[in-house]
Short mmCIF file of C-alpha atoms in Angstrom, two decimals:
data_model
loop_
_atom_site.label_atom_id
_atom_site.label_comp_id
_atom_site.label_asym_id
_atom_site.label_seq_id
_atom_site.Cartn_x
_atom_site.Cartn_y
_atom_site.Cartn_z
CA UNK Y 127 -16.27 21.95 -8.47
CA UNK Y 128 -19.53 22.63 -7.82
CA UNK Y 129 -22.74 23.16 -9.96
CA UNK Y 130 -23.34 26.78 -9.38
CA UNK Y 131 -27.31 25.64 -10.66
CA UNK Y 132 -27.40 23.81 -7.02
CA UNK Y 133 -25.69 27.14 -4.95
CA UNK Y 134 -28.51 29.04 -7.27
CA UNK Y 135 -31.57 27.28 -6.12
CA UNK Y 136 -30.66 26.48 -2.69
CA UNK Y 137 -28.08 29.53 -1.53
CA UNK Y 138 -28.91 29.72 2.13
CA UNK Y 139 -28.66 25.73 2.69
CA UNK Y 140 -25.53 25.22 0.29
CA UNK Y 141 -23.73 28.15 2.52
CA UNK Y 142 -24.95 26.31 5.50
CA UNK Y 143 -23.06 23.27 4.79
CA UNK Y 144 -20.04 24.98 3.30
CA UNK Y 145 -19.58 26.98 6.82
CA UNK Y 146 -19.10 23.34 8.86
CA UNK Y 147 -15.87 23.08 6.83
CA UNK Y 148 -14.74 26.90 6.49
CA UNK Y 149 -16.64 29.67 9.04
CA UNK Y 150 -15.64 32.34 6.94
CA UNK Y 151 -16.94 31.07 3.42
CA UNK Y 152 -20.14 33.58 2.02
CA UNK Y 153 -21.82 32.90 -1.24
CA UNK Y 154 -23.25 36.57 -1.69
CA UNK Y 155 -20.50 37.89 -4.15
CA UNK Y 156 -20.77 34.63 -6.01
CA UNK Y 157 -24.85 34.78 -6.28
CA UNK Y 158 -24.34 38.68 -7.08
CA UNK Y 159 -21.83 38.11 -10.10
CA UNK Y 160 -24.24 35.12 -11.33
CA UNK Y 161 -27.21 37.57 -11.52
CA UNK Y 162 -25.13 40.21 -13.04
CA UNK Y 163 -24.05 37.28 -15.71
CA UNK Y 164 -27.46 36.45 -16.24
CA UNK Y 165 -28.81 39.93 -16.91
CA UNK Y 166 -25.76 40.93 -19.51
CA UNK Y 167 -27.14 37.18 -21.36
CA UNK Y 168 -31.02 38.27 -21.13
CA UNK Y 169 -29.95 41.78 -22.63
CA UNK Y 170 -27.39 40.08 -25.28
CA UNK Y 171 -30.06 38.19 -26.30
CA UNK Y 172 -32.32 40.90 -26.63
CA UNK Y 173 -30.03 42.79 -28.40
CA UNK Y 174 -29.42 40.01 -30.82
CA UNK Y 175 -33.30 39.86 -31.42
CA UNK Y 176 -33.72 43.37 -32.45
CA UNK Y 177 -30.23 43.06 -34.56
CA UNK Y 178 -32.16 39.88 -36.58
CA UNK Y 179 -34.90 42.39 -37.15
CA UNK Y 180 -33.54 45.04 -38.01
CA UNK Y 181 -31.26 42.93 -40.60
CA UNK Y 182 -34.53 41.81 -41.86
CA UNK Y 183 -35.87 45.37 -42.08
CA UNK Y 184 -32.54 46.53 -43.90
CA UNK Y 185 -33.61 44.01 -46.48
CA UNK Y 186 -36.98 44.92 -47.02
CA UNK Y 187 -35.96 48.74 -47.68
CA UNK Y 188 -33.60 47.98 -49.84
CA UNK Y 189 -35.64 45.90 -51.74
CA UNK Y 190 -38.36 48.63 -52.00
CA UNK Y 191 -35.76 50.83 -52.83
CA UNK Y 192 -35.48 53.19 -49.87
CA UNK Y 193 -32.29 53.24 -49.47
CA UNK Y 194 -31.79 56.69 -47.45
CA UNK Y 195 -33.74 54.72 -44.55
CA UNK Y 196 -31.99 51.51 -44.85
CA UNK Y 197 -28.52 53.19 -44.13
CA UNK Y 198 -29.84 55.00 -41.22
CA UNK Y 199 -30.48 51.47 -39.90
CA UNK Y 200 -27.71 50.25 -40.56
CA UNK Y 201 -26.35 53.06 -38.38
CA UNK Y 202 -28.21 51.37 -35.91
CA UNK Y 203 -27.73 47.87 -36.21
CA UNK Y 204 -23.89 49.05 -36.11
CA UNK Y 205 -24.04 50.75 -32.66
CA UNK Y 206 -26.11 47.71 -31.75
CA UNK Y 207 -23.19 45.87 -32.63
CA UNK Y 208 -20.86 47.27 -30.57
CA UNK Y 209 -23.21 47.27 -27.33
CA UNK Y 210 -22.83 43.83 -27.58
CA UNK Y 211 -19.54 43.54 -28.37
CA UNK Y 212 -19.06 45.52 -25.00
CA UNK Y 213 -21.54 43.07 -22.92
CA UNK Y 214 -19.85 39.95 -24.41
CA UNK Y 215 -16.30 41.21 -23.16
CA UNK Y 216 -18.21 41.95 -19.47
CA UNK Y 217 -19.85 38.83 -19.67
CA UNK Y 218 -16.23 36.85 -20.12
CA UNK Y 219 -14.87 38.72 -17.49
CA UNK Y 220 -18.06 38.08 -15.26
CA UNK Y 221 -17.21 34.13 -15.86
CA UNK Y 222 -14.00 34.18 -15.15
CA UNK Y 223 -14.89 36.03 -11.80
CA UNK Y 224 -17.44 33.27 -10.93
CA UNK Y 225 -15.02 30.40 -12.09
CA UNK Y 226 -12.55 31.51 -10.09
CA UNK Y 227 -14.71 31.75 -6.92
CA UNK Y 228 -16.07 28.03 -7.79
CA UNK Y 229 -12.56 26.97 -8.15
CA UNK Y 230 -12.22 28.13 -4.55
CA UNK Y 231 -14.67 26.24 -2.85
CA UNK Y 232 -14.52 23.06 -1.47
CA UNK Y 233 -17.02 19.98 -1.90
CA UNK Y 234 -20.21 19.83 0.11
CA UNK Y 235 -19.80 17.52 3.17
CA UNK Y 236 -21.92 14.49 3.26
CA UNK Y 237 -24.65 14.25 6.02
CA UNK Y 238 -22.61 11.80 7.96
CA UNK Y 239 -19.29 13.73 8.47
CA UNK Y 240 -18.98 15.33 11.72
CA UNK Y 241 -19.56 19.00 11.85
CA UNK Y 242 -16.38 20.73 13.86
CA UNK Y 243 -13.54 23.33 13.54
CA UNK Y 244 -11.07 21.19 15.75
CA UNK Y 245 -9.20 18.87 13.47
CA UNK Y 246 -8.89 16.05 17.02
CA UNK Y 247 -13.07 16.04 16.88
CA UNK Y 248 -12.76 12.82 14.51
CA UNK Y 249 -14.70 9.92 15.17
CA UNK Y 250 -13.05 6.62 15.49
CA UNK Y 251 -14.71 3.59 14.10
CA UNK Y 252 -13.17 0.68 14.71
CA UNK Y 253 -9.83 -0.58 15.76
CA UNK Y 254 -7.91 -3.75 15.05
CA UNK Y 255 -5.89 -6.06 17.35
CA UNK Y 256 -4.15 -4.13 20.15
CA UNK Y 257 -1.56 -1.92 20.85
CA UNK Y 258 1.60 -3.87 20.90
CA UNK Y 259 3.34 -3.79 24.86
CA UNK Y 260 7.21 -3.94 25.46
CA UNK Y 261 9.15 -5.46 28.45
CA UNK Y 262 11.62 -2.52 27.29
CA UNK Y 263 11.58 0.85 26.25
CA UNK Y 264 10.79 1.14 22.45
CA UNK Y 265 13.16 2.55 20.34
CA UNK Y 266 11.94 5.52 17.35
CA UNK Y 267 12.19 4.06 14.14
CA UNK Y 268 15.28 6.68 13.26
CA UNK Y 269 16.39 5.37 15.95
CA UNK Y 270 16.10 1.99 15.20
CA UNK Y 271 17.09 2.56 11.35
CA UNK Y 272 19.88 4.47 11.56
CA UNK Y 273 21.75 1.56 14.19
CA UNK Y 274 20.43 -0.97 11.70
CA UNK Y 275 22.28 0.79 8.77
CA UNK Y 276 18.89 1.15 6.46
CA UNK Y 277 17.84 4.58 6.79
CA UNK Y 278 20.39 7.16 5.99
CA UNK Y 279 19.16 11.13 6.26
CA UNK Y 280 22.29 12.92 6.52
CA UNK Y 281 22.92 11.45 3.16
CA UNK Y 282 20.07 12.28 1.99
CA UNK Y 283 20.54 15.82 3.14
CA UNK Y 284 23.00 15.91 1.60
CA UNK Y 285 21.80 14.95 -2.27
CA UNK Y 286 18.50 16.82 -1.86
CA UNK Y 287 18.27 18.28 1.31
CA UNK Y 288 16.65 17.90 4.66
CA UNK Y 289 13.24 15.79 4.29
CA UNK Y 290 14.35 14.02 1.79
CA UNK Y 291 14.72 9.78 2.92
CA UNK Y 292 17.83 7.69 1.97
CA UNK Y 293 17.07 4.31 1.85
CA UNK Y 294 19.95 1.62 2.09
CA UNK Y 295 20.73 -2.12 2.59
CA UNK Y 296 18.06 -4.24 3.61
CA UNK Y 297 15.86 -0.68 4.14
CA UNK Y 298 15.86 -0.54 0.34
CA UNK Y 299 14.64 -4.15 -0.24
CA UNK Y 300 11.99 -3.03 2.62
CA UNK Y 301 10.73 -0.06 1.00
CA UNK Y 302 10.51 -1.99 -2.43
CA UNK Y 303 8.97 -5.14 -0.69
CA UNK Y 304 6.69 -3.17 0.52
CA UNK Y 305 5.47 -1.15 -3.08
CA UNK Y 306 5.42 -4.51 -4.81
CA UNK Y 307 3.87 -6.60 -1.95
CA UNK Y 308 1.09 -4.13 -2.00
CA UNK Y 309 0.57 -3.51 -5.67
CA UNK Y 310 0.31 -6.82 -6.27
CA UNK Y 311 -2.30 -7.92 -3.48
CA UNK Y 312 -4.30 -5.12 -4.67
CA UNK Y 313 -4.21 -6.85 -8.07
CA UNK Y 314 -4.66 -10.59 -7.63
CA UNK Y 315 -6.44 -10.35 -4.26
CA UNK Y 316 -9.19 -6.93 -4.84
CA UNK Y 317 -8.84 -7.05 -8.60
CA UNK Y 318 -7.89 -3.47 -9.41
CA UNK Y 319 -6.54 -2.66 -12.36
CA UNK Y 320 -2.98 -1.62 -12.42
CA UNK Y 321 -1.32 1.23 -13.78
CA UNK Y 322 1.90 2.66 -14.16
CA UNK Y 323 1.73 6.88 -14.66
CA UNK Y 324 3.41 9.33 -15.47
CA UNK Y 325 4.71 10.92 -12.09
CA UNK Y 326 4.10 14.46 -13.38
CA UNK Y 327 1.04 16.24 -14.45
CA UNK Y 328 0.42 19.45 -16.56
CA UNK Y 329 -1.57 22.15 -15.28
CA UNK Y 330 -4.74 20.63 -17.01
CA UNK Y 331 -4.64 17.55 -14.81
CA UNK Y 332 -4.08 19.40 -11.20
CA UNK Y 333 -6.68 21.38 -12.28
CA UNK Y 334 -9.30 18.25 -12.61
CA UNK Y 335 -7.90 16.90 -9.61
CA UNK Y 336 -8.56 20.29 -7.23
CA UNK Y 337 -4.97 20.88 -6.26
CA UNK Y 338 -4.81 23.81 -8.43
CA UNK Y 339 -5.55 27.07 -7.95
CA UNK Y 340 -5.93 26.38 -4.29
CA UNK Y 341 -2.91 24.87 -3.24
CA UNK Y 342 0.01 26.00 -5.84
CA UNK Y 343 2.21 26.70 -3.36
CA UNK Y 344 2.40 23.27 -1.63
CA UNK Y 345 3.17 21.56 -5.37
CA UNK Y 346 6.58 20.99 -6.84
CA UNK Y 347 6.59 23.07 -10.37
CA UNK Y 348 8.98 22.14 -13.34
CA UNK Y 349 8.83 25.81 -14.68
CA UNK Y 350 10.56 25.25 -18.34
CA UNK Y 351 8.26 22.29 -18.96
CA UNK Y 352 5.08 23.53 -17.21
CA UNK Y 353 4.78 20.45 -15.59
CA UNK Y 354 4.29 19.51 -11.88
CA UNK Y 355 5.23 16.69 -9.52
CA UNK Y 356 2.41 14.88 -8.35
CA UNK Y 357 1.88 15.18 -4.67
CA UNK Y 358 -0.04 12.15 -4.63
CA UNK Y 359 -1.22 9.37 -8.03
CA UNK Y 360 -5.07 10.19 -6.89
CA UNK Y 361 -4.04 13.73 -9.49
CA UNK Y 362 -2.70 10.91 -12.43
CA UNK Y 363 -5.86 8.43 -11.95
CA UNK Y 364 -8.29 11.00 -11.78
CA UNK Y 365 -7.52 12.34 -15.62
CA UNK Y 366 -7.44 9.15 -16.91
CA UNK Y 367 -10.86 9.41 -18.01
CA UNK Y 368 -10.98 13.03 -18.54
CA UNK Y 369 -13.16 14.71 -21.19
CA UNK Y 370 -14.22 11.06 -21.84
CA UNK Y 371 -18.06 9.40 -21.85
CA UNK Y 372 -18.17 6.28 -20.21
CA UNK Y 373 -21.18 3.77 -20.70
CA UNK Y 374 -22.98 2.32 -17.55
CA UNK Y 375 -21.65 -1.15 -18.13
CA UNK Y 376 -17.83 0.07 -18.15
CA UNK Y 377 -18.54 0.52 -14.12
CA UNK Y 378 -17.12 0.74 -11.66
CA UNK Y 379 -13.51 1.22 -12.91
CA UNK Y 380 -10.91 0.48 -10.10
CA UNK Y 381 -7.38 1.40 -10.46
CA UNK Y 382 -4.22 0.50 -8.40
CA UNK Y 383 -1.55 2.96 -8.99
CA UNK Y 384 1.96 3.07 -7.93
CA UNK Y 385 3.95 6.42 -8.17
CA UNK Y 386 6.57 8.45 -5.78
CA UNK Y 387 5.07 11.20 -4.59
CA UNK Y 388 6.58 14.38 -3.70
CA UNK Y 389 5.13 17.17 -0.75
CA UNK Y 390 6.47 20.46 -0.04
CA UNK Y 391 4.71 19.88 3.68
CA UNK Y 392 5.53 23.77 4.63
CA UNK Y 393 5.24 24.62 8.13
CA UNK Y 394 5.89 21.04 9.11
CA UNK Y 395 7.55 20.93 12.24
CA UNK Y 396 8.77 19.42 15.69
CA UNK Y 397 10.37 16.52 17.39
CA UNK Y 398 7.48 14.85 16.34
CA UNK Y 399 7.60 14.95 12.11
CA UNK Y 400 11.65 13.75 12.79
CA UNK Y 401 12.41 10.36 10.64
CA UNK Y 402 9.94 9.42 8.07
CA UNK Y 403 6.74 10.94 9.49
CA UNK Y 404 6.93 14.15 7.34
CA UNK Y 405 9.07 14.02 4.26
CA UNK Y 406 9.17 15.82 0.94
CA UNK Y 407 9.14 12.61 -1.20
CA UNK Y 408 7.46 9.30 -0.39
CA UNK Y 409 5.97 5.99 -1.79
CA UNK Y 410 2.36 5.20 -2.57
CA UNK Y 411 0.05 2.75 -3.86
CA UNK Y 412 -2.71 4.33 -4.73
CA UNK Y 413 -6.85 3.18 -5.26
CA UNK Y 414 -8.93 4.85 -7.72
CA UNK Y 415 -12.32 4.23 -8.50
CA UNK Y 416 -14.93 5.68 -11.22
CA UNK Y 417 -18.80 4.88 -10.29
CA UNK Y 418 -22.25 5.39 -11.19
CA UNK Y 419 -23.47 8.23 -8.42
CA UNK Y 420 -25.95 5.61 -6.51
CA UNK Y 421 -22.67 3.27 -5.92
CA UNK Y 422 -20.31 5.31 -4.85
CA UNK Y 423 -20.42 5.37 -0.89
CA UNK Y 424 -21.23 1.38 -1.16
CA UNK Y 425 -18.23 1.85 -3.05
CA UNK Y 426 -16.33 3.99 -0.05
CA UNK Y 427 -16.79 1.22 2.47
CA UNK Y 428 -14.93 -1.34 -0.37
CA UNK Y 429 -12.51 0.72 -0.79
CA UNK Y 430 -11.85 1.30 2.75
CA UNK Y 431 -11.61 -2.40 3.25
CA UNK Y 432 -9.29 -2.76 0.66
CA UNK Y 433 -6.74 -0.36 1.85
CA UNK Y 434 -7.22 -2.19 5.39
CA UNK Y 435 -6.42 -5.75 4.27
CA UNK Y 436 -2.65 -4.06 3.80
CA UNK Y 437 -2.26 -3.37 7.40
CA UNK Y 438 -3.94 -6.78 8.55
CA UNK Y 439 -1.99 -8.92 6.14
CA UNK Y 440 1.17 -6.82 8.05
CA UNK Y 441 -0.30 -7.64 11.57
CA UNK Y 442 -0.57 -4.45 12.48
CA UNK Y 443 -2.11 -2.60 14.80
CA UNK Y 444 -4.46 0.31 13.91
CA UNK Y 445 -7.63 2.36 14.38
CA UNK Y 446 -10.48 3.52 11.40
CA UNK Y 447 -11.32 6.96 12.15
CA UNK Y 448 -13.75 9.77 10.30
CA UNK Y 449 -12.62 12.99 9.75
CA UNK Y 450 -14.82 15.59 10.76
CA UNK Y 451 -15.84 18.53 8.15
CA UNK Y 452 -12.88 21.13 9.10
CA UNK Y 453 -10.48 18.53 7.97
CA UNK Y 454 -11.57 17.51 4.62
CA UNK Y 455 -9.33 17.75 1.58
CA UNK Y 456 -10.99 20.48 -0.74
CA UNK Y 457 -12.72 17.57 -3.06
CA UNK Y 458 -13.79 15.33 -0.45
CA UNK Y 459 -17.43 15.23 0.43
CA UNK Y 460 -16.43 12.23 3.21
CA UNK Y 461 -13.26 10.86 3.69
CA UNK Y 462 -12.04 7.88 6.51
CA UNK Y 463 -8.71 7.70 7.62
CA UNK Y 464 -6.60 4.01 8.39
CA UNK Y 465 -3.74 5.36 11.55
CA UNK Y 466 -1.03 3.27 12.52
CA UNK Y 467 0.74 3.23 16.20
CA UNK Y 468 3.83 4.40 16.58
CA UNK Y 469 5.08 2.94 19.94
CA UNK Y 470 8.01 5.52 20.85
CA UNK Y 471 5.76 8.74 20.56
CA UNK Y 472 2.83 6.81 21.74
CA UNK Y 473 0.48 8.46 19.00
CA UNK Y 474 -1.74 7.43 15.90
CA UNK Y 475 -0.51 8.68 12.38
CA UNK Y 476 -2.57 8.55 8.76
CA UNK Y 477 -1.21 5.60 5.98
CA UNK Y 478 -4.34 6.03 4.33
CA UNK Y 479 -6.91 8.55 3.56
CA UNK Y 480 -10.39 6.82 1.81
CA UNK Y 481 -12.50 9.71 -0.15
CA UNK Y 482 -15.84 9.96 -1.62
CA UNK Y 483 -15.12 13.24 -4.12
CA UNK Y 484 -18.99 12.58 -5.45
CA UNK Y 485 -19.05 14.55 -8.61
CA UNK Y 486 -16.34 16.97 -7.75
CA UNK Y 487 -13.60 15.97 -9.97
CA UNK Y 488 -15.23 14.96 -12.53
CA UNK Y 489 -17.39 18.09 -13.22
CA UNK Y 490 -13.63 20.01 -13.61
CA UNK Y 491 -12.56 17.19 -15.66
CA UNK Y 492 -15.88 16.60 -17.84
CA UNK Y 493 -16.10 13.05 -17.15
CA UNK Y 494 -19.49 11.42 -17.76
CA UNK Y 495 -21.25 8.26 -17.92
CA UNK Y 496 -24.91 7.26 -20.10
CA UNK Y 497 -26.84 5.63 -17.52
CA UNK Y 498 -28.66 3.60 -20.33
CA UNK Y 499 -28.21 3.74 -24.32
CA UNK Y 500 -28.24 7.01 -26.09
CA UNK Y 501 -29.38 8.41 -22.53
CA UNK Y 502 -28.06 12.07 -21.38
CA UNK Y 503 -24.71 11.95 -19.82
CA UNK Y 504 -24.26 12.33 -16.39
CA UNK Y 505 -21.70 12.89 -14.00
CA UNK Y 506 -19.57 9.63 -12.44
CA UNK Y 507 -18.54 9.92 -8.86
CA UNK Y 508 -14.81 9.36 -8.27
CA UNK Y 509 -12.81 7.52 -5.11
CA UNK Y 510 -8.99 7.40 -3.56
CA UNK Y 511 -7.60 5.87 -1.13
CA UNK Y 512 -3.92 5.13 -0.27
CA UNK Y 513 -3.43 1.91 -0.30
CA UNK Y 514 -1.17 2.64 1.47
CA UNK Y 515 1.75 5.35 1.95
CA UNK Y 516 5.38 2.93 2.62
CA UNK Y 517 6.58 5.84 4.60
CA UNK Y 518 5.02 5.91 7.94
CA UNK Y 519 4.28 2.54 7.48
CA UNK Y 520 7.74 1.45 6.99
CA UNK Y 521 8.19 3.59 10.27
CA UNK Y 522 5.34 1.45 12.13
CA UNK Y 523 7.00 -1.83 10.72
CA UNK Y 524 10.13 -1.16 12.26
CA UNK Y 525 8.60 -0.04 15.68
CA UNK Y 526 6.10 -2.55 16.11
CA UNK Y 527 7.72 -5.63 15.52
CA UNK Y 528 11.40 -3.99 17.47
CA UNK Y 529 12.71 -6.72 19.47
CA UNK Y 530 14.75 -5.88 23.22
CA UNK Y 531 18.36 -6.29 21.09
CA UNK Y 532 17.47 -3.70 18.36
CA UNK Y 533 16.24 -6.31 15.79
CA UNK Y 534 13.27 -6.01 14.01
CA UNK Y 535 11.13 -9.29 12.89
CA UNK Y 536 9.63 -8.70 9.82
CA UNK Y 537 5.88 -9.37 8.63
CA UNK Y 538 6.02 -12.78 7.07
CA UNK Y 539 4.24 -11.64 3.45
CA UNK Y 540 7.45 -9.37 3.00
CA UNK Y 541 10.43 -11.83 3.79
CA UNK Y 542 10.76 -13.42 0.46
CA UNK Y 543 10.97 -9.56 -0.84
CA UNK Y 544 13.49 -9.00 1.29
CA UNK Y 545 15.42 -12.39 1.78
CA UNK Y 546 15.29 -11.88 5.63
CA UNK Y 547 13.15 -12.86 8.21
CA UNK Y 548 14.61 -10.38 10.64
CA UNK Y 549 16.61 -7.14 10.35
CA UNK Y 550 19.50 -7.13 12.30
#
């Protein structure tokens, strides 16, 4: 969330930035309700001053024994009462307005995002080894999965409906390999800390996160409970500091978090989303950090690294690419995306999205730090990253390393997982 003290003192520049993400975003109705809240608070307070008066006064006359006069004050002080009474109910409704219209907007972009509407205007970065080459034509990875006997979707249909992956056989041990080979690197190789969540959050904790209000509809909801699925663990790590003051020395906190996450993904569609590119529930290891405000996009390029030493310990092919402003998530002042190559549609796809949030999370959850001893608190800066989705990278696995006969040779730090070098 924003501070609405920044839109205040700098309205024209603040909607300047916001407009490189959404064209149609104004601030005017925001800035108007903020000057109507602070008007009803200078004449509250007025009101207030003359009420302290005139209870002093009431005291006086009493005490000199005019009592005649002192009850027509207190007439007074009574319909004073009440006209603040009736401010203090505008004035709640008046912040519920402007909290709702904060709730709405999304984090400022950082200077070094690209400014476009078209999603394609991202920037790549770097790239790493090159695209694999075939004396054959490559085979999708349904394709490949289904002959192999790991991935099953009709049966999966069939227990939960379409989207929703069957893993089987050696797939299984795959998909697990892959969960533990990564949680663990992240562990004894980066030095996260891991964690094990819950995989569902009350409303409280989407709230802190910035899925909710904004995107309700996209979220799995456990009505009786009031509880939600987590779309993705960044919503579990990013409460687990919530409400809570941190001191300087405690950072940066780095979390490795492993959780299935589950995506409604409406309007998905196309040849193109077929297999495991676009499912309802998925895999993910998950990077979180906490920093001091001055750290954080030293931080970003750490993190980014991190979730990259994945894909080169798999020997995999992929590109580093940064998202321009249209295609931020809500609470992401920067974010970098890791791609993979999927051979048999000859395209890039996202494993991992690496986001500075800045301050935005942790102003909706209250999370502070003390820069020094018995110092102010302050705001911490919070980071994800995947690190990484097993989906589409279970998807690249099979496609990149497909031999002419169907097989697929597996990365070498996931064979002992799996007790195979190759699937066949």
């Amino acid at each position: 969330m924003l501070d609405l003290k920044l839109i205040r003192e700098n309205p024209t520049e603040i909607e300047r930035r916001l407009r490189t993400r959404d064209e149609s975003i104004r601030l005017d109705g925001l800035l108007r309700l903020d000057e109507d809240r602070r008007a009803i608070i200078r004449e509250v307070e007025e009101l207030k001053a003359q009420r302290n008066e005139g209870s002093k006064e009431i005291g006086k006359l009493l005490a000199s024994g005019r009592a005649a006069e002192a009850e027509r004050l207190k007439g007074e002080m009574a319909r004073l009462a009440e006209r603040i009474r009736v401010l203090d109910e505008r004035l709640k409704g008046v912040e519920e307005e402007i909290k709702e219209l904060l709730l709405r907007l999304p984090n400022l972009p950082h200077e070094s995002v690209p400014v476009s509407t078209k999603k394609g205007d991202k920037l790549v970065l770097r790239e790493y080894k090159e695209k694999p080459r075939f004396d054959f034509l490559p085979k999708s990875h349904l394709e490949l999965g289904e002959a192999l006997g790991i991935l099953d979707f009709p049966r999966g249909a069939r227990i939960a409906g379409a989207r929703f992956p069957l893993y089987r056989g050696k797939g299984a041990l795959l998909e697990m390999a892959l969960v533990q080979f990564m949680f663990r690197y992240q562990t004894e190789e980066n030095g996260y800390e891991p964690i094990f969540p819950p995989f569902l959050g009350n409303e409280e904790s989407l709230f802190t996160s910035s899925q909710l209000p904004k995107f309700e509809e996209d979220l799995y909801f456990c009505e009786r409970d009031r509880l939600y699925l987590n779309p993705t663990a960044e919503v579990l790590l990013a409460n687990l500091h919530r409400g809570e003051i941190l001191e300087a020395t405690e950072l940066p906190k780095k979390y490795v978090a492993f959780t299935t996450c589950f995506r409604r993904e409406a309007g998905a569609a196309g040849e193109e989303e077929r297999g495991l590119i676009r499912v309802h529930q998925f895999n993910k290891v998950e990077l979180f950090w906490f920093t001091k405000p001055e750290e954080s996009y030293t931080a970003l390029e750490q993190l980014i690294e991190d979730a990259e030493d994945i894909l080169k310990e798999l020997d995999l092919h992929y590109r580093v690419t940064l998202l321009p402003t249209c295609d931020l998530a809500q609470q992401a002042a920067k974010t970098v995306d890791l791609e993979v190559w999927l051979p048999s549609q000859g395209k890039y796809y996202e494993v991992s999205s690496c986001s500075n949030c800045e301050d935005f999370q942790a102003r909706r959850g209250n999370i502070r730090y003390r820069p020094e001893p018995k110092a102010r608190p302050e705001f911490v800066h919070t980071l994800n990253g995947s690190g990484v989705a097993t989906s589409r990278l279970f998807a690249a696995i099979l496609e990149n390393n497909q031999q002419r006969d169907g097989s697929v040779m597996l990365p070498e730090p996931l064979r002992e997982y799996v007790g195979a070098d190759i699937l066949r």
